[in-house]
Amino acid sequence: MHGPTPPGPRPTRRALLRGAAGGGLALTGLAAAPGAHAAAWAPGARATGAKVRDLTGPSQTGRFGAPWTDLGIPARCPDGSMLLVCGDTFDGEGVGGPDWRSPVGLRSSHADPAALTVDGCVGGGRAVGLVPEGHEGGTTAIPSDVFTVGSTMYMHLMRGVIYRTHHSDFWRSDDNGETWQYLCQWPGDQYGGQFQQKTYAVADDGYCYVLSTVFNRDITSGLLLHRVRQDALGNPAAYEPWGYAGGAWAWGNPPTTVTAARRWGEICFRAMDGGYALSWLNMAPLDLRAQFFPLPTSNLFTTPEQTTIVPTVPGRETGNAVASPYGGFIVPGSTAGDLHLAVSQWYDAQNYRVMQYRIHGLTR
């Protein structure tokens, strides 16, 4: 549960979870390579799109004890179904209700984006927390990514009071997300905090490529790139940074930001269409954006940024305009020409959900 600040009074639970962001954070690796400049983006440039359906809500997921949840990071399971891994989840009458869990797993037996409907959950009849998390002192476990390599699923979590990440940890499942085994963790202050929020693109060259940022929307962060062999995902020492040093970009250099530093929301990095796609919540101005590029090491400073979701106010939602949007996780099976996103929304205690949006008009 970590959407943009909604209009009007915030729910008490939100104030508890968000906590104080604290003072400024000294960041490393923000210096761009010579000649780099802000990514090409025309203000107001936007694709067209429309809501496909609500994926969560009292009618969709209430029978699984998860009427109020967000994120819904979609990953195709080894058995061909789809798992949506959600963040802070509540039962009862709204956000802050009883039985706070995070993360939880909701299932769609159909993985086709055209037929994505929650018809099951991890835990049988009631969605259970996927990993131990007691929420003592307001801590939580926010998923930043879930993905599949062969017959194994992986999940990355950010731990601590929200926006004050103490550490992030990594888990694997060999039974389609039913049970999870701990692999490793990273300290929250690694690379000045810019290794807190991670997202993984599974490539066909034996590597996963990893983009990362600070998990705090009030702090400007770079976007760092690492690679790790798919057979070493649970070994922190195997993550190799990409950086600019000595007049050149190279693997093994200290990590430097691969695009303009900014305030980032959620990020989602995927191999797609023979290349790569990055979707993210952009905080200033508030919108969801995407970039498409041929290589993990492509120049994102000059790759055009394309708007996928624009903000609006409740009651004026139409097309790809969404009130209080965040998330923007790419649904497996998407293409640049037919992009499906899991978009979260939160502006009051009864408007907290995951929705599916379909976007057209994007260019590679």
Short mmCIF file of C-alpha atoms in Angstrom, two decimals:
data_model
loop_
_atom_site.label_atom_id
_atom_site.label_comp_id
_atom_site.label_asym_id
_atom_site.label_seq_id
_atom_site.Cartn_x
_atom_site.Cartn_y
_atom_site.Cartn_z
CA MET A 1 0.00 0.00 0.00
CA HIS A 2 2.02 2.94 -1.20
CA GLY A 3 0.12 4.99 -3.74
CA PRO A 4 0.46 8.71 -4.40
CA THR A 5 -0.97 10.94 -1.68
CA PRO A 6 -4.73 11.00 -2.30
CA PRO A 7 -6.75 14.20 -2.00
CA GLY A 8 -8.29 15.04 1.35
CA PRO A 9 -7.62 13.38 4.71
CA ARG A 10 -5.52 10.25 4.59
CA PRO A 11 -6.68 7.09 6.35
CA THR A 12 -5.13 6.57 9.76
CA ARG A 13 -3.52 3.32 8.59
CA ARG A 14 -1.82 5.14 5.75
CA ALA A 15 -0.26 7.63 8.16
CA LEU A 16 1.01 4.74 10.25
CA LEU A 17 2.49 2.86 7.29
CA ARG A 18 4.04 5.81 5.52
CA GLY A 19 5.84 7.12 8.62
CA ALA A 20 8.39 9.88 8.45
CA ALA A 21 10.69 9.86 5.44
CA GLY A 22 13.44 11.37 7.56
CA GLY A 23 16.15 13.71 6.45
CA GLY A 24 18.00 13.91 3.16
CA LEU A 25 19.79 10.81 1.86
CA ALA A 26 23.27 11.02 0.43
CA LEU A 27 23.12 9.22 -2.91
CA THR A 28 25.97 7.70 -4.87
CA GLY A 29 26.45 7.32 -8.59
CA LEU A 30 24.23 10.21 -9.70
CA ALA A 31 26.76 11.74 -12.06
CA ALA A 32 25.78 11.01 -15.65
CA ALA A 33 28.21 10.23 -18.42
CA PRO A 34 29.51 13.20 -20.41
CA GLY A 35 27.10 14.17 -23.15
CA ALA A 36 24.13 12.53 -21.47
CA HIS A 37 21.01 14.63 -21.14
CA ALA A 38 17.45 14.31 -19.95
CA ALA A 39 15.44 11.61 -21.66
CA ALA A 40 13.43 12.73 -24.66
CA TRP A 41 9.84 13.35 -23.62
CA ALA A 42 7.25 15.71 -25.03
CA PRO A 43 4.97 17.04 -22.26
CA GLY A 44 1.41 16.02 -23.05
CA ALA A 45 2.48 13.22 -25.39
CA ARG A 46 0.27 10.26 -24.59
CA ALA A 47 -1.01 7.02 -25.91
CA THR A 48 -4.63 5.96 -25.86
CA GLY A 49 -6.01 3.33 -23.55
CA ALA A 50 -8.92 2.07 -21.54
CA LYS A 51 -9.70 0.13 -18.41
CA VAL A 52 -10.24 -3.57 -19.07
CA ARG A 53 -11.50 -4.59 -15.64
CA ASP A 54 -11.06 -4.37 -11.89
CA LEU A 55 -8.80 -7.21 -10.83
CA THR A 56 -9.39 -6.76 -7.10
CA GLY A 57 -12.14 -5.36 -4.90
CA PRO A 58 -14.99 -6.63 -2.73
CA SER A 59 -16.77 -8.22 -5.71
CA GLN A 60 -13.63 -9.63 -7.31
CA THR A 61 -11.50 -10.80 -4.37
CA GLY A 62 -13.63 -10.37 -1.24
CA ARG A 63 -14.38 -14.10 -1.17
CA PHE A 64 -10.65 -14.71 -0.67
CA GLY A 65 -10.47 -12.37 2.33
CA ALA A 66 -8.71 -9.75 0.17
CA PRO A 67 -11.26 -7.06 -0.75
CA TRP A 68 -8.71 -4.28 -0.24
CA THR A 69 -5.26 -4.72 -1.78
CA ASP A 70 -2.87 -3.15 -4.28
CA LEU A 71 0.09 -3.70 -6.65
CA GLY A 72 -0.89 -7.11 -8.11
CA ILE A 73 2.49 -7.74 -9.77
CA PRO A 74 1.65 -10.32 -12.45
CA ALA A 75 3.94 -13.28 -13.12
CA ARG A 76 3.22 -16.30 -15.28
CA CYS A 77 3.66 -19.45 -13.20
CA PRO A 78 5.49 -22.55 -14.46
CA ASP A 79 2.11 -24.33 -14.71
CA GLY A 80 0.83 -21.66 -17.12
CA SER A 81 -1.45 -19.82 -14.71
CA MET A 82 -0.93 -16.22 -13.53
CA LEU A 83 0.02 -15.15 -10.02
CA LEU A 84 -0.72 -11.60 -8.88
CA VAL A 85 1.44 -10.70 -5.89
CA CYS A 86 -0.19 -7.92 -3.91
CA GLY A 87 0.96 -5.55 -1.20
CA ASP A 88 -0.79 -4.44 1.99
CA THR A 89 -4.06 -6.36 2.13
CA PHE A 90 -7.04 -5.98 4.47
CA ASP A 91 -10.39 -7.57 5.13
CA GLY A 92 -13.39 -5.73 6.57
CA GLU A 93 -14.82 -2.44 5.43
CA GLY A 94 -11.78 -0.79 3.91
CA VAL A 95 -8.10 0.14 4.18
CA GLY A 96 -6.97 -0.36 7.77
CA GLY A 97 -9.45 -3.16 8.37
CA PRO A 98 -8.65 -6.42 10.11
CA ASP A 99 -6.23 -9.18 9.11
CA TRP A 100 -3.44 -7.03 7.66
CA ARG A 101 -1.24 -9.21 5.40
CA SER A 102 1.58 -8.47 2.95
CA PRO A 103 2.40 -9.83 0.50
CA VAL A 104 -0.43 -12.09 -0.65
CA GLY A 105 -0.87 -14.11 -3.85
CA LEU A 106 -4.03 -14.06 -5.96
CA ARG A 107 -4.42 -16.44 -8.90
CA SER A 108 -5.90 -16.39 -12.36
CA SER A 109 -6.15 -19.83 -13.95
CA HIS A 110 -6.07 -18.04 -17.32
CA ALA A 111 -2.80 -16.25 -18.14
CA ASP A 112 -4.01 -14.63 -21.37
CA PRO A 113 -4.30 -10.85 -20.73
CA ALA A 114 -7.72 -10.97 -22.41
CA ALA A 115 -9.00 -13.44 -19.79
CA LEU A 116 -7.26 -12.32 -16.61
CA THR A 117 -9.67 -12.88 -13.70
CA VAL A 118 -8.86 -13.76 -10.10
CA ASP A 119 -10.39 -17.19 -9.38
CA GLY A 120 -8.12 -18.46 -6.62
CA CYS A 121 -5.45 -17.53 -4.11
CA VAL A 122 -2.42 -18.84 -2.30
CA GLY A 123 -3.81 -20.35 0.88
CA GLY A 124 -6.83 -22.15 -0.54
CA GLY A 125 -10.05 -20.34 0.31
CA ARG A 126 -8.43 -17.35 2.02
CA ALA A 127 -5.35 -15.42 0.91
CA VAL A 128 -2.50 -15.87 3.37
CA GLY A 129 0.70 -13.92 3.84
CA LEU A 130 3.34 -15.45 1.59
CA VAL A 131 6.19 -14.93 4.05
CA PRO A 132 6.41 -14.20 7.79
CA GLU A 133 5.62 -10.54 8.58
CA GLY A 134 4.13 -9.51 11.91
CA HIS A 135 3.89 -5.76 11.16
CA GLU A 136 5.41 -4.94 14.55
CA GLY A 137 5.91 -1.20 14.85
CA GLY A 138 4.25 -0.61 11.50
CA THR A 139 6.71 -2.63 9.44
CA THR A 140 5.56 -4.36 6.29
CA ALA A 141 6.90 -6.39 3.35
CA ILE A 142 6.23 -4.65 0.04
CA PRO A 143 6.87 -6.68 -3.14
CA SER A 144 8.79 -4.87 -5.86
CA ASP A 145 8.97 -7.76 -8.31
CA VAL A 146 7.95 -11.34 -9.00
CA PHE A 147 9.21 -13.30 -12.01
CA THR A 148 9.80 -16.83 -13.29
CA VAL A 149 12.95 -18.54 -14.54
CA GLY A 150 12.28 -22.05 -15.80
CA SER A 151 10.40 -23.93 -13.09
CA THR A 152 11.27 -21.47 -10.31
CA MET A 153 9.55 -18.25 -9.28
CA TYR A 154 11.39 -15.43 -7.50
CA MET A 155 10.05 -12.60 -5.33
CA HIS A 156 11.82 -9.45 -4.11
CA LEU A 157 10.51 -7.69 -0.98
CA MET A 158 11.28 -4.32 0.67
CA ARG A 159 11.19 -4.55 4.48
CA GLY A 160 10.66 -1.97 7.20
CA VAL A 161 8.30 0.90 7.89
CA ILE A 162 7.16 2.05 4.46
CA TYR A 163 9.65 4.44 2.79
CA ARG A 164 12.22 3.61 5.48
CA THR A 165 13.57 0.37 4.04
CA HIS A 166 15.73 -1.47 6.56
CA HIS A 167 16.64 -4.19 4.07
CA SER A 168 15.30 -6.00 1.04
CA ASP A 169 15.10 -9.76 0.79
CA PHE A 170 14.73 -12.38 -1.92
CA TRP A 171 12.67 -15.59 -2.02
CA ARG A 172 12.08 -18.53 -4.35
CA SER A 173 9.19 -20.91 -4.98
CA ASP A 174 9.27 -24.24 -6.77
CA ASP A 175 5.53 -24.94 -6.50
CA ASN A 176 3.94 -22.11 -8.52
CA GLY A 177 4.06 -19.65 -5.64
CA GLU A 178 2.32 -21.77 -2.99
CA THR A 179 5.32 -21.82 -0.64
CA TRP A 180 8.41 -19.61 -0.53
CA GLN A 181 11.98 -20.21 0.66
CA TYR A 182 14.30 -17.42 1.81
CA LEU A 183 17.44 -16.87 -0.28
CA CYS A 184 19.28 -13.70 0.73
CA GLN A 185 19.02 -10.02 1.63
CA TRP A 186 20.63 -6.66 0.93
CA PRO A 187 21.10 -3.76 3.38
CA GLY A 188 18.78 -0.82 2.87
CA ASP A 189 21.63 1.66 2.60
CA GLN A 190 23.53 -0.13 -0.20
CA TYR A 191 24.49 2.36 -2.94
CA GLY A 192 22.97 5.16 -0.89
CA GLY A 193 19.63 3.36 -0.86
CA GLN A 194 19.46 2.99 -4.63
CA PHE A 195 19.38 -0.82 -4.37
CA GLN A 196 16.16 -0.97 -2.34
CA GLN A 197 13.54 -1.30 -5.08
CA LYS A 198 14.54 -3.87 -7.72
CA THR A 199 12.94 -5.20 -10.88
CA TYR A 200 14.26 -8.03 -13.06
CA ALA A 201 14.22 -8.62 -16.82
CA VAL A 202 14.75 -12.30 -17.66
CA ALA A 203 16.88 -12.40 -20.82
CA ASP A 204 17.59 -15.28 -23.19
CA ASP A 205 21.37 -14.99 -22.69
CA GLY A 206 21.44 -16.67 -19.28
CA TYR A 207 21.32 -13.41 -17.34
CA CYS A 208 18.74 -11.39 -15.51
CA TYR A 209 19.16 -7.62 -15.82
CA VAL A 210 18.20 -5.67 -12.71
CA LEU A 211 17.15 -2.03 -12.43
CA SER A 212 16.95 -0.45 -8.99
CA THR A 213 16.05 2.79 -7.21
CA VAL A 214 15.45 4.22 -3.76
CA PHE A 215 12.05 3.22 -2.36
CA ASN A 216 10.92 6.67 -1.22
CA ARG A 217 8.97 8.98 -3.48
CA ASP A 218 10.17 12.08 -1.67
CA ILE A 219 13.83 11.40 -2.51
CA THR A 220 15.56 11.88 -5.84
CA SER A 221 17.23 8.67 -6.97
CA GLY A 222 19.25 7.40 -9.85
CA LEU A 223 18.32 4.24 -11.74
CA LEU A 224 21.07 1.62 -11.39
CA LEU A 225 21.65 -1.40 -13.63
CA HIS A 226 23.13 -4.76 -12.63
CA ARG A 227 23.28 -8.18 -14.25
CA VAL A 228 23.31 -11.58 -12.57
CA ARG A 229 23.44 -15.05 -14.00
CA GLN A 230 20.13 -16.86 -13.71
CA ASP A 231 21.80 -19.70 -11.81
CA ALA A 232 23.16 -17.24 -9.20
CA LEU A 233 20.14 -15.06 -8.45
CA GLY A 234 20.31 -15.76 -4.72
CA ASN A 235 23.98 -14.75 -4.39
CA PRO A 236 24.37 -11.00 -3.71
CA ALA A 237 28.07 -11.15 -4.65
CA ALA A 238 27.11 -12.29 -8.18
CA TYR A 239 25.32 -9.03 -9.04
CA GLU A 240 27.62 -7.12 -11.41
CA PRO A 241 27.09 -3.35 -11.78
CA TRP A 242 27.06 -1.33 -14.98
CA GLY A 243 28.72 2.06 -14.69
CA TYR A 244 30.62 4.90 -16.31
CA ALA A 245 34.29 5.27 -15.38
CA GLY A 246 37.52 6.12 -17.18
CA GLY A 247 35.63 7.52 -20.14
CA ALA A 248 33.56 4.41 -20.85
CA TRP A 249 30.56 2.40 -19.70
CA ALA A 250 31.41 -1.16 -18.66
CA TRP A 251 30.28 -4.05 -16.50
CA GLY A 252 32.16 -4.09 -13.21
CA ASN A 253 32.53 -0.33 -12.95
CA PRO A 254 30.96 1.29 -9.88
CA PRO A 255 27.25 1.72 -10.68
CA THR A 256 26.15 5.07 -12.08
CA THR A 257 22.64 6.12 -12.97
CA VAL A 258 21.56 5.00 -16.43
CA THR A 259 19.02 7.79 -16.86
CA ALA A 260 18.12 11.15 -15.37
CA ALA A 261 17.75 11.08 -11.58
CA ARG A 262 14.19 11.75 -10.39
CA ARG A 263 11.61 10.77 -7.81
CA TRP A 264 10.55 7.25 -8.77
CA GLY A 265 7.46 5.29 -7.85
CA GLU A 266 7.09 1.63 -8.82
CA ILE A 267 9.34 0.29 -11.60
CA CYS A 268 8.85 -2.74 -13.86
CA PHE A 269 11.58 -4.00 -16.24
CA ARG A 270 10.83 -6.78 -18.72
CA ALA A 271 12.28 -8.52 -21.77
CA MET A 272 9.63 -8.05 -24.46
CA ASP A 273 9.23 -7.96 -28.24
CA GLY A 274 12.83 -9.03 -28.80
CA GLY A 275 14.02 -6.08 -26.71
CA TYR A 276 13.23 -4.53 -23.34
CA ALA A 277 10.49 -2.45 -21.73
CA LEU A 278 10.55 -0.27 -18.64
CA SER A 279 7.32 0.94 -17.04
CA TRP A 280 7.27 3.23 -14.02
CA LEU A 281 5.31 5.69 -11.90
CA ASN A 282 6.76 9.13 -12.53
CA MET A 283 6.29 11.54 -9.65
CA ALA A 284 6.86 14.95 -11.25
CA PRO A 285 4.66 15.39 -13.16
CA LEU A 286 2.53 12.53 -11.85
CA ASP A 287 1.87 9.92 -14.55
CA LEU A 288 2.85 6.42 -15.63
CA ARG A 289 5.44 6.14 -18.40
CA ALA A 290 7.19 3.53 -20.53
CA GLN A 291 10.36 3.21 -22.56
CA PHE A 292 11.20 0.55 -25.15
CA PHE A 293 14.80 -0.17 -26.15
CA PRO A 294 16.82 -2.94 -27.82
CA LEU A 295 19.43 -3.76 -25.14
CA PRO A 296 19.64 -3.63 -21.34
CA THR A 297 22.55 -1.21 -21.79
CA SER A 298 20.77 1.07 -24.29
CA ASN A 299 21.01 4.82 -23.68
CA LEU A 300 17.93 5.66 -21.62
CA PHE A 301 18.91 9.32 -21.47
CA THR A 302 17.89 9.62 -25.12
CA THR A 303 15.21 6.91 -25.37
CA PRO A 304 11.80 8.61 -25.65
CA GLU A 305 9.56 8.40 -22.59
CA GLN A 306 5.95 7.66 -23.50
CA THR A 307 3.03 8.36 -21.19
CA THR A 308 0.72 5.39 -20.60
CA ILE A 309 -1.55 6.60 -17.76
CA VAL A 310 -2.41 10.20 -16.89
CA PRO A 311 -3.86 11.38 -13.57
CA THR A 312 -7.31 12.81 -13.02
CA VAL A 313 -9.77 13.20 -10.16
CA PRO A 314 -12.52 10.78 -9.04
CA GLY A 315 -15.57 11.02 -11.25
CA ARG A 316 -13.61 12.15 -14.30
CA GLU A 317 -11.91 8.90 -15.19
CA THR A 318 -12.06 8.05 -18.87
CA GLY A 319 -9.75 6.35 -21.35
CA ASN A 320 -6.31 6.13 -19.76
CA ALA A 321 -6.97 8.86 -17.16
CA VAL A 322 -6.96 7.39 -13.64
CA ALA A 323 -7.55 8.98 -10.25
CA SER A 324 -4.54 8.48 -7.94
CA PRO A 325 -2.70 5.95 -10.16
CA TYR A 326 0.39 4.01 -9.26
CA GLY A 327 1.99 0.63 -10.03
CA GLY A 328 1.97 0.04 -13.76
CA PHE A 329 3.32 -3.52 -13.78
CA ILE A 330 3.53 -5.11 -17.23
CA VAL A 331 1.24 -8.11 -17.72
CA PRO A 332 3.06 -11.08 -19.32
CA GLY A 333 1.89 -11.55 -22.89
CA SER A 334 1.97 -7.80 -23.58
CA THR A 335 3.65 -6.18 -26.56
CA ALA A 336 4.53 -2.55 -27.18
CA GLY A 337 1.59 -2.35 -29.54
CA ASP A 338 -0.78 -4.04 -27.08
CA LEU A 339 0.44 -3.20 -23.61
CA HIS A 340 -1.50 -4.44 -20.57
CA LEU A 341 -0.70 -2.91 -17.18
CA ALA A 342 -1.70 -3.73 -13.62
CA VAL A 343 -2.50 -0.25 -12.30
CA SER A 344 -3.22 0.45 -8.64
CA GLN A 345 -5.49 3.14 -7.26
CA TRP A 346 -5.98 4.59 -3.79
CA TYR A 347 -7.80 7.76 -2.85
CA ASP A 348 -9.96 6.72 0.10
CA ALA A 349 -10.60 3.70 2.31
CA GLN A 350 -13.02 2.09 -0.19
CA ASN A 351 -11.14 3.00 -3.34
CA TYR A 352 -8.04 0.87 -3.06
CA ARG A 353 -7.67 -1.70 -5.81
CA VAL A 354 -5.75 -3.21 -8.71
CA MET A 355 -7.08 -2.61 -12.23
CA GLN A 356 -6.09 -3.82 -15.66
CA TYR A 357 -5.52 -1.21 -18.38
CA ARG A 358 -4.85 -1.77 -22.06
CA ILE A 359 -2.66 0.83 -23.83
CA HIS A 360 -2.38 1.47 -27.57
CA GLY A 361 -0.37 3.89 -29.68
CA LEU A 362 3.05 3.33 -28.14
CA THR A 363 6.06 3.18 -30.46
CA ARG A 364 9.28 1.18 -30.20
#
